[in-house]
Amino acid sequence: MCCMGLSYVLFVSMLKTLERYQKCNYGPPEPNVPSREALAVELSSQQEYLKLKQRYDALQRTQRNLLGEDLGPLSTKELESLERQLDSSLKQIRGLRTQFMLDQLNDLQSKERMLSDTNKTLRLRLADGYQMPFQLNPNQEEVHVDYGHHQPQQQAFFQPLEYEPIFQMGYHQGQQQDHGMGAGPSANNYMLGWLP
């Protein structure tokens, strides 16, 4: 009897499960009745959408007006208000631009001061460098470098330049000239051989 009772319970529960399955898949849909809260949320969402759409349209119209478009339907008060808005915006932009330029000027002046100080420091170092002797060897105590004077040279390497009185191209010592003049210097002119 136990088995029979158990099979009856299983059979009945299976029938109920099949009925629910058929209702869900093949039966007509149950009417979905929204709750009051859902209706209130939907209504407030629609109102918010309409407000945002009106605000967007107003901003688009204002932007066109600021750009100088669609000014015909505006009244004189609206035109004066638009003019005040443009003036205040222009003043604000000029103020920001002026502040930016002043900031840049201050930065450039500080850089100029820094470069001027660096230049002075380098000039002092350069002046000190000409006064102090130059040492290649740090162990050497004193090196004498005299920039303006030449050291005396040995006589064997120094030969003063003497000029040759006559410069003749293609002149060979054994040949006589066609003009019959001597190639040597005279008292009046050193280059008589060149004259006709």
Coordinates of C-alpha atoms in Angstrom, one line a residue:
M1 CA 0.0 0.0 0.0
C2 CA 2.9 2.3 0.6
C3 CA 4.0 1.9 -2.9
M4 CA 0.6 2.6 -4.2
G5 CA 0.3 5.8 -2.2
L6 CA 3.6 6.9 -3.3
S7 CA 2.9 6.3 -7.0
Y8 CA -0.4 8.2 -6.6
V9 CA 1.4 11.2 -5.2
L10 CA 3.9 11.1 -8.0
F11 CA 1.2 10.8 -10.6
V12 CA -0.8 13.7 -9.3
S13 CA 2.3 16.0 -8.9
M14 CA 3.3 15.0 -12.5
L15 CA -0.1 16.0 -13.8
K16 CA 0.1 19.4 -12.1
T17 CA 3.5 20.0 -13.5
L18 CA 2.3 19.1 -17.0
E19 CA -0.7 21.4 -16.7
R20 CA 1.6 24.3 -15.6
Y21 CA 3.9 23.6 -18.5
Q22 CA 1.1 23.7 -21.0
K23 CA -0.3 27.0 -19.6
C24 CA 3.1 28.6 -19.8
N25 CA 3.9 27.5 -23.3
Y26 CA 0.6 27.0 -25.1
G27 CA -2.0 28.9 -23.2
P28 CA -3.1 32.6 -23.7
P29 CA -0.8 35.0 -21.9
E30 CA -2.0 36.3 -18.6
P31 CA -2.7 40.0 -18.7
N32 CA 0.2 41.9 -17.3
V33 CA -1.2 44.4 -14.9
P34 CA 1.3 47.0 -13.9
S35 CA 1.4 48.1 -10.4
R36 CA 0.8 51.7 -9.2
E37 CA 4.4 52.2 -8.5
A38 CA 5.4 51.1 -12.0
L39 CA 2.9 53.5 -13.5
A40 CA 4.2 56.4 -11.3
V41 CA 7.8 55.7 -12.4
E42 CA 6.8 55.6 -16.0
L43 CA 4.8 58.8 -15.8
S44 CA 7.7 60.6 -14.0
S45 CA 10.1 59.3 -16.7
Q46 CA 8.0 60.7 -19.5
Q47 CA 7.7 64.1 -17.7
E48 CA 11.4 64.2 -17.2
Y49 CA 12.0 63.4 -20.9
L50 CA 9.7 66.2 -22.0
K51 CA 11.4 68.7 -19.7
L52 CA 14.8 67.7 -21.0
K53 CA 13.6 67.9 -24.6
Q54 CA 12.3 71.4 -24.0
R55 CA 15.5 72.4 -22.3
Y56 CA 17.5 71.0 -25.3
D57 CA 15.4 72.9 -27.8
A58 CA 15.8 76.1 -25.8
L59 CA 19.6 75.7 -25.7
Q60 CA 19.7 75.0 -29.4
R61 CA 17.6 78.2 -30.0
T62 CA 19.9 80.2 -27.7
Q63 CA 23.0 78.9 -29.5
R64 CA 21.6 79.9 -32.9
N65 CA 20.7 83.3 -31.5
L66 CA 24.2 83.8 -30.1
L67 CA 25.6 82.9 -33.5
G68 CA 23.4 85.6 -35.1
E69 CA 20.8 83.2 -36.6
D70 CA 17.0 83.3 -36.1
L71 CA 17.0 86.8 -34.6
G72 CA 13.8 87.9 -36.4
P73 CA 11.2 86.5 -33.9
L74 CA 13.0 88.0 -30.9
S75 CA 11.6 91.0 -29.1
T76 CA 13.7 94.1 -28.2
K77 CA 14.1 92.9 -24.6
E78 CA 15.3 89.5 -25.8
L79 CA 17.8 91.2 -28.1
E80 CA 19.0 93.4 -25.3
S81 CA 19.5 90.4 -23.1
L82 CA 21.3 88.6 -25.8
E83 CA 23.6 91.7 -26.3
R84 CA 24.4 91.7 -22.5
Q85 CA 25.2 88.0 -22.6
L86 CA 27.6 88.6 -25.6
D87 CA 29.2 91.6 -23.8
S88 CA 29.8 89.7 -20.6
S89 CA 31.1 86.7 -22.5
L90 CA 33.5 88.9 -24.4
K91 CA 34.8 90.6 -21.2
Q92 CA 35.3 87.2 -19.6
I93 CA 37.2 85.9 -22.7
R94 CA 39.4 89.1 -22.8
G95 CA 40.1 88.8 -19.1
L96 CA 41.2 85.2 -19.4
R97 CA 43.3 86.0 -22.4
T98 CA 45.0 88.9 -20.6
Q99 CA 45.7 86.8 -17.6
F100 CA 47.2 84.1 -19.8
M101 CA 49.4 86.6 -21.5
L102 CA 50.5 88.1 -18.1
D103 CA 51.4 84.7 -16.8
Q104 CA 53.5 84.0 -19.9
L105 CA 55.2 87.4 -19.5
N106 CA 56.0 86.6 -15.9
D107 CA 57.5 83.3 -16.9
L108 CA 59.6 84.9 -19.7
Q109 CA 60.8 87.6 -17.3
S110 CA 61.9 85.0 -14.8
K111 CA 63.7 83.1 -17.5
E112 CA 65.4 86.3 -18.6
R113 CA 66.6 87.0 -15.1
M114 CA 67.9 83.5 -14.8
L115 CA 69.7 83.7 -18.1
S116 CA 71.1 87.1 -17.2
D117 CA 72.5 85.7 -13.9
T118 CA 74.0 82.8 -15.7
N119 CA 75.5 85.1 -18.3
K120 CA 77.1 87.2 -15.5
T121 CA 78.5 84.1 -13.8
L122 CA 80.0 82.9 -17.1
R123 CA 81.5 86.3 -17.8
L124 CA 83.2 86.3 -14.3
R125 CA 84.5 82.8 -14.9
L126 CA 85.8 83.8 -18.3
A127 CA 87.5 86.9 -16.8
D128 CA 89.0 84.8 -14.0
G129 CA 90.2 82.3 -16.6
Y130 CA 92.3 84.8 -18.4
Q131 CA 93.9 86.1 -15.2
M132 CA 94.7 82.6 -13.8
P133 CA 97.3 80.5 -15.5
F134 CA 96.1 77.4 -17.4
Q135 CA 97.4 74.2 -15.9
L136 CA 97.3 71.0 -17.9
N137 CA 99.1 69.1 -15.1
P138 CA 97.3 69.5 -11.8
N139 CA 100.4 68.3 -9.9
Q140 CA 102.5 71.1 -11.4
E141 CA 102.6 74.1 -9.0
E142 CA 102.9 76.9 -11.4
V143 CA 102.9 77.1 -15.2
H144 CA 103.8 80.3 -16.8
V145 CA 101.7 81.1 -19.9
D146 CA 102.3 84.5 -21.5
Y147 CA 99.6 85.0 -24.1
G148 CA 100.8 88.3 -25.5
H149 CA 104.5 87.7 -26.0
H150 CA 106.5 85.5 -28.3
Q151 CA 109.3 83.4 -26.9
P152 CA 112.6 84.1 -28.5
Q153 CA 113.5 81.7 -31.3
Q154 CA 116.9 80.2 -31.9
Q155 CA 118.9 82.0 -34.6
A156 CA 119.3 78.8 -36.7
F157 CA 115.5 78.6 -37.4
F158 CA 115.0 82.4 -37.9
Q159 CA 116.0 83.8 -41.3
P160 CA 114.8 87.2 -42.3
L161 CA 113.1 87.4 -45.7
E162 CA 114.9 89.4 -48.3
Y163 CA 113.2 90.3 -51.6
E164 CA 114.5 89.4 -54.9
P165 CA 114.7 92.5 -57.1
I166 CA 113.5 90.8 -60.3
F167 CA 110.9 88.2 -60.8
Q168 CA 110.9 86.7 -64.3
M169 CA 108.9 83.7 -65.2
G170 CA 110.6 81.2 -67.3
Y171 CA 114.0 82.8 -66.8
H172 CA 117.0 80.5 -67.0
Q173 CA 120.3 81.8 -65.9
G174 CA 122.3 80.8 -69.0
Q175 CA 120.0 82.5 -71.5
Q176 CA 120.2 86.1 -72.8
Q177 CA 117.1 88.1 -73.3
D178 CA 115.9 89.2 -76.7
H179 CA 115.7 92.8 -75.9
G180 CA 119.3 93.1 -75.1
M181 CA 118.7 94.6 -71.6
G182 CA 120.3 93.2 -68.6
A183 CA 118.2 91.4 -66.0
G184 CA 119.9 93.1 -63.1
P185 CA 118.5 95.9 -61.1
S186 CA 119.1 99.5 -62.0
A187 CA 118.9 102.6 -59.9
N188 CA 115.6 103.8 -61.3
N189 CA 113.6 100.5 -61.7
Y190 CA 114.1 97.0 -60.6
M191 CA 112.1 95.5 -63.5
L192 CA 113.6 96.9 -66.6
G193 CA 113.3 93.6 -68.4
W194 CA 109.6 93.9 -68.5
L195 CA 109.5 97.3 -70.2
P196 CA 109.4 97.5 -74.0

